[in-house]
Amino acid sequence: MKNYKESIAKEIEKLDIGLDYEKIYNLIELPKTNDMGDFAFPCFSLAKTMRKNPSLIAEDIANKLSIEGIDKIENVNAYVNFFVDRKEVYNQVLNEIIEKKQDYGKSDMGNGINELVEFSSVNIAKPFHIGHIRSTVIGDVIRNIYEYLGYNVIATNYIGDYGTQFGVMIAAYKLWGDKEKIDADPINELLNLYVRYTRESEDNEEYQERARQEFKNLEDGEEEATTLWQWFKDISLREFDRVYSMLDIKYDNYNGEAYSSQFMPAAIEELKEKNLLVESDGALMVDLSDYDLPPSMLIKSNGSSAYITRDVATALHRHETYDLDKNIYVVGSQQKLHFQQLKAILSKMGHKDVSEEVNHVQFGMVSLKDQVLSTRRGHVVFLEDVLNKAIEKTRSIMEDRDNDLEDLDQAAKIVGIGAVKFQELYNSRIKDYIFDWDELLNFEGETGPYVHYTYARAKSVLRKAGKEEFEKMDFSELNTEEEYSLIKSLESFQQAIIQAMNRLEPAVVARKVMEIAQNFNKVYNSTQILVDDEKLKEERLALTYATSIVIKNGLGILGIKTVEQM
């Protein structure tokens, strides 16, 4: 697609108005309505240097410009508005989509550049609950965005398989564990043991010390502690994999805390050599006052490591192993201080390049509007339960809509899980949001089911016309404002993906997909597609076909599959 904004900026620069190309380019806006043009250049900032009314400056610029591919240039008040040649846009955009299909919007801009995305990071022997959905799906989409733009991405699940909690688990199992019960229902039984031991150790120093000792045994490689830990890990991962399978999410590795512990001795030795460790009540700290941050404890008073110790070692190992551009951590906003301290420690160690690689992708909290799901499980709302309920509710809604789907169960699974993902991704990641069944399964709102239904509607039109493949053609008959708005949405698809990458914000893609779906429905409701005029019908069917391709590509980036009919 021709870069009209670039052409406009270059031509304005030639007028010698006192601004360089980059400043002009950044000033150019996209008007909200088609009647204001496709691009607009505001002249307010020129009034002071040119000593002239901004409206007169805009009029002068409009009269002097002539740009290939721009059909009309006019000034409205202090703006210069540019109207592109619509037929040229129709042909460029639609023929590119028809040619590239599933590759439309892709780029090789990331060729040879490595990015690592750490996401989900569930804790072994604990529930995979609704709160984990944010890191899990946001991280997956960030991975997909980078891959779509040609980057080499390493997706890692930094599982919580180390730390004091395992001292608690081992001590609890030795006291009250029942292997048969745990094998039958691993996560619930392990959770019950953890909760019981934590509760009973609150005022019991002996229990607290026993847990600390068991973790020390694990760090020292004591056989029984290591065997129990490996068993907890194996049965937990088996349970987690079932949920990841439902979400259709895969990882390159599950290198968690235990894996990273092997790199700790070298990191600790380096900290000691550089005199960065300060003793405090038997523990070893790093003073971060020069960064206006509180001190960070790396070695506890009993000699065991802290969480951040493993993160320091992990960051250094990843840098050496992968030659990273970015080391992205998709972790809740509550951990902001932790990552500030991590970056500061790496900088103090002299690894500024490693520190700069660390990118903390923060997100807000999710809560449920109702707690119906939590009654059977106590206070924990299992993510698997949420997904199964979404499938069940979607199936019921689709049955009520008198669907004659060949595989209703599969369609309900795709649309139901897609609805959960879409609601999560449509919200700006930094904001808290409320998980609302009525909202996420609404086929008429700004939801996943609405986008799914739009895609299925487009495919239905094509099936009815008996035309589901198209070749390059000359587009000369498309003529409505609704059609043009839709084509502009399709044209800006790649731009949205790049913006989402730059901001590490999946909502940009989700909202672009929604915009395309809404604009297609405006065309569908205002314009007859299957008209008698064969040329116009062919072009409108091609527009429908192109829309279905881009919606499917967009949903794919969001980790959501499509159904051909609903």
PDB file of N, CA, C and O in Angstrom, residues 358-382:
ATOM      1  N   VAL A 358      15.234  -5.578  29.921  1.00  0.00           N
ATOM      2  CA  VAL A 358      14.104  -5.954  30.791  1.00  0.00           C
ATOM      3  C   VAL A 358      12.933  -5.005  30.557  1.00  0.00           C
ATOM      4  O   VAL A 358      13.023  -3.802  30.764  1.00  0.00           O
ATOM      5  N   ASN A 359      11.813  -5.558  30.101  1.00  0.00           N
ATOM      6  CA  ASN A 359      10.582  -4.805  29.893  1.00  0.00           C
ATOM      7  C   ASN A 359       9.466  -5.436  30.719  1.00  0.00           C
ATOM      8  O   ASN A 359       9.063  -6.582  30.465  1.00  0.00           O
ATOM      9  N   HIS A 360       8.976  -4.707  31.701  1.00  0.00           N
ATOM     10  CA  HIS A 360       7.880  -5.210  32.528  1.00  0.00           C
ATOM     11  C   HIS A 360       6.554  -4.774  31.910  1.00  0.00           C
ATOM     12  O   HIS A 360       6.219  -3.589  31.906  1.00  0.00           O
ATOM     13  N   VAL A 361       5.818  -5.723  31.363  1.00  0.00           N
ATOM     14  CA  VAL A 361       4.492  -5.449  30.799  1.00  0.00           C
ATOM     15  C   VAL A 361       3.475  -5.637  31.916  1.00  0.00           C
ATOM     16  O   VAL A 361       3.100  -6.758  32.268  1.00  0.00           O
ATOM     17  N   GLN A 362       3.021  -4.521  32.468  1.00  0.00           N
ATOM     18  CA  GLN A 362       2.126  -4.564  33.621  1.00  0.00           C
ATOM     19  C   GLN A 362       0.675  -4.750  33.177  1.00  0.00           C
ATOM     20  O   GLN A 362       0.305  -4.402  32.062  1.00  0.00           O
ATOM     21  N   PHE A 363      -0.124  -5.275  34.074  1.00  0.00           N
ATOM     22  CA  PHE A 363      -1.566  -5.359  33.825  1.00  0.00           C
ATOM     23  C   PHE A 363      -2.311  -5.269  35.146  1.00  0.00           C
ATOM     24  O   PHE A 363      -1.766  -5.533  36.217  1.00  0.00           O
ATOM     25  N   GLY A 364      -3.582  -4.861  35.044  1.00  0.00           N
ATOM     26  CA  GLY A 364      -4.424  -4.708  36.229  1.00  0.00           C
ATOM     27  C   GLY A 364      -5.051  -6.018  36.668  1.00  0.00           C
ATOM     28  O   GLY A 364      -4.765  -7.091  36.127  1.00  0.00           O
ATOM     29  N   MET A 365      -5.933  -5.918  37.631  1.00  0.00           N
ATOM     30  CA  MET A 365      -6.566  -7.099  38.229  1.00  0.00           C
ATOM     31  C   MET A 365      -7.867  -7.443  37.506  1.00  0.00           C
ATOM     32  O   MET A 365      -8.532  -6.588  36.934  1.00  0.00           O
ATOM     33  N   VAL A 366      -8.226  -8.721  37.556  1.00  0.00           N
ATOM     34  CA  VAL A 366      -9.533  -9.158  37.070  1.00  0.00           C
ATOM     35  C   VAL A 366     -10.330  -9.668  38.258  1.00  0.00           C
ATOM     36  O   VAL A 366      -9.800 -10.349  39.133  1.00  0.00           O
ATOM     37  N   SER A 367     -11.611  -9.302  38.297  1.00  0.00           N
ATOM     38  CA  SER A 367     -12.493  -9.806  39.345  1.00  0.00           C
ATOM     39  C   SER A 367     -13.786 -10.279  38.695  1.00  0.00           C
ATOM     40  O   SER A 367     -14.109  -9.892  37.566  1.00  0.00           O
ATOM     41  N   LEU A 368     -14.534 -11.120  39.383  1.00  0.00           N
ATOM     42  CA  LEU A 368     -15.777 -11.645  38.841  1.00  0.00           C
ATOM     43  C   LEU A 368     -16.967 -10.858  39.360  1.00  0.00           C
ATOM     44  O   LEU A 368     -17.016 -10.467  40.529  1.00  0.00           O
ATOM     45  N   LYS A 369     -17.931 -10.630  38.463  1.00  0.00           N
ATOM     46  CA  LYS A 369     -19.137  -9.900  38.844  1.00  0.00           C
ATOM     47  C   LYS A 369     -19.935 -10.710  39.855  1.00  0.00           C
ATOM     48  O   LYS A 369     -20.512 -10.183  40.781  1.00  0.00           O
ATOM     49  N   ASP A 370     -19.980 -12.031  39.657  1.00  0.00           N
ATOM     50  CA  ASP A 370     -20.644 -12.905  40.618  1.00  0.00           C
ATOM     51  C   ASP A 370     -19.665 -13.998  41.024  1.00  0.00           C
ATOM     52  O   ASP A 370     -18.630 -14.194  40.398  1.00  0.00           O
ATOM     53  N   GLN A 371     -19.980 -14.701  42.095  1.00  0.00           N
ATOM     54  CA  GLN A 371     -19.061 -15.714  42.616  1.00  0.00           C
ATOM     55  C   GLN A 371     -19.653 -17.119  42.516  1.00  0.00           C
ATOM     56  O   GLN A 371     -19.302 -17.993  43.262  1.00  0.00           O
ATOM     57  N   VAL A 372     -20.549 -17.315  41.552  1.00  0.00           N
ATOM     58  CA  VAL A 372     -21.214 -18.610  41.424  1.00  0.00           C
ATOM     59  C   VAL A 372     -20.209 -19.732  41.224  1.00  0.00           C
ATOM     60  O   VAL A 372     -20.330 -20.809  41.795  1.00  0.00           O
ATOM     61  N   LEU A 373     -19.189 -19.474  40.423  1.00  0.00           N
ATOM     62  CA  LEU A 373     -18.203 -20.511  40.128  1.00  0.00           C
ATOM     63  C   LEU A 373     -17.379 -20.928  41.334  1.00  0.00           C
ATOM     64  O   LEU A 373     -16.799 -21.990  41.351  1.00  0.00           O
ATOM     65  N   SER A 374     -17.322 -20.067  42.338  1.00  0.00           N
ATOM     66  CA  SER A 374     -16.384 -20.323  43.433  1.00  0.00           C
ATOM     67  C   SER A 374     -16.961 -21.224  44.525  1.00  0.00           C
ATOM     68  O   SER A 374     -16.231 -21.669  45.398  1.00  0.00           O
ATOM     69  N   THR A 375     -18.255 -21.520  44.498  1.00  0.00           N
ATOM     70  CA  THR A 375     -18.869 -22.243  45.613  1.00  0.00           C
ATOM     71  C   THR A 375     -18.316 -23.652  45.778  1.00  0.00           C
ATOM     72  O   THR A 375     -18.055 -24.097  46.894  1.00  0.00           O
ATOM     73  N   ARG A 376     -18.109 -24.353  44.678  1.00  0.00           N
ATOM     74  CA  ARG A 376     -17.667 -25.742  44.776  1.00  0.00           C
ATOM     75  C   ARG A 376     -16.204 -25.833  45.191  1.00  0.00           C
ATOM     76  O   ARG A 376     -15.780 -26.802  45.810  1.00  0.00           O
ATOM     77  N   ARG A 377     -15.415 -24.821  44.843  1.00  0.00           N
ATOM     78  CA  ARG A 377     -13.970 -24.871  45.064  1.00  0.00           C
ATOM     79  C   ARG A 377     -13.507 -24.061  46.282  1.00  0.00           C
ATOM     80  O   ARG A 377     -12.328 -23.925  46.503  1.00  0.00           O
ATOM     81  N   GLY A 378     -14.411 -23.480  47.008  1.00  0.00           N
ATOM     82  CA  GLY A 378     -13.991 -22.630  48.117  1.00  0.00           C
ATOM     83  C   GLY A 378     -13.780 -21.221  47.609  1.00  0.00           C
ATOM     84  O   GLY A 378     -14.615 -20.685  46.903  1.00  0.00           O
ATOM     85  N   HIS A 379     -12.652 -20.609  47.955  1.00  0.00           N
ATOM     86  CA  HIS A 379     -12.404 -19.234  47.543  1.00  0.00           C
ATOM     87  C   HIS A 379     -11.698 -19.139  46.191  1.00  0.00           C
ATOM     88  O   HIS A 379     -11.472 -18.047  45.696  1.00  0.00           O
ATOM     89  N   VAL A 380     -11.330 -20.253  45.599  1.00  0.00           N
ATOM     90  CA  VAL A 380     -10.557 -20.245  44.359  1.00  0.00           C
ATOM     91  C   VAL A 380     -11.467 -20.489  43.170  1.00  0.00           C
ATOM     92  O   VAL A 380     -12.272 -21.410  43.172  1.00  0.00           O
ATOM     93  N   VAL A 381     -11.343 -19.637  42.148  1.00  0.00           N
ATOM     94  CA  VAL A 381     -12.104 -19.816  40.918  1.00  0.00           C
ATOM     95  C   VAL A 381     -11.152 -20.361  39.858  1.00  0.00           C
ATOM     96  O   VAL A 381     -10.307 -19.637  39.332  1.00  0.00           O
ATOM     97  N   PHE A 382     -11.263 -21.643  39.572  1.00  0.00           N
ATOM     98  CA  PHE A 382     -10.356 -22.298  38.634  1.00  0.00           C
ATOM     99  C   PHE A 382     -10.615 -21.806  37.214  1.00  0.00           C
ATOM    100  O   PHE A 382     -11.768 -21.709  36.778  1.00  0.00           O
TER     101      PHE A 382
END
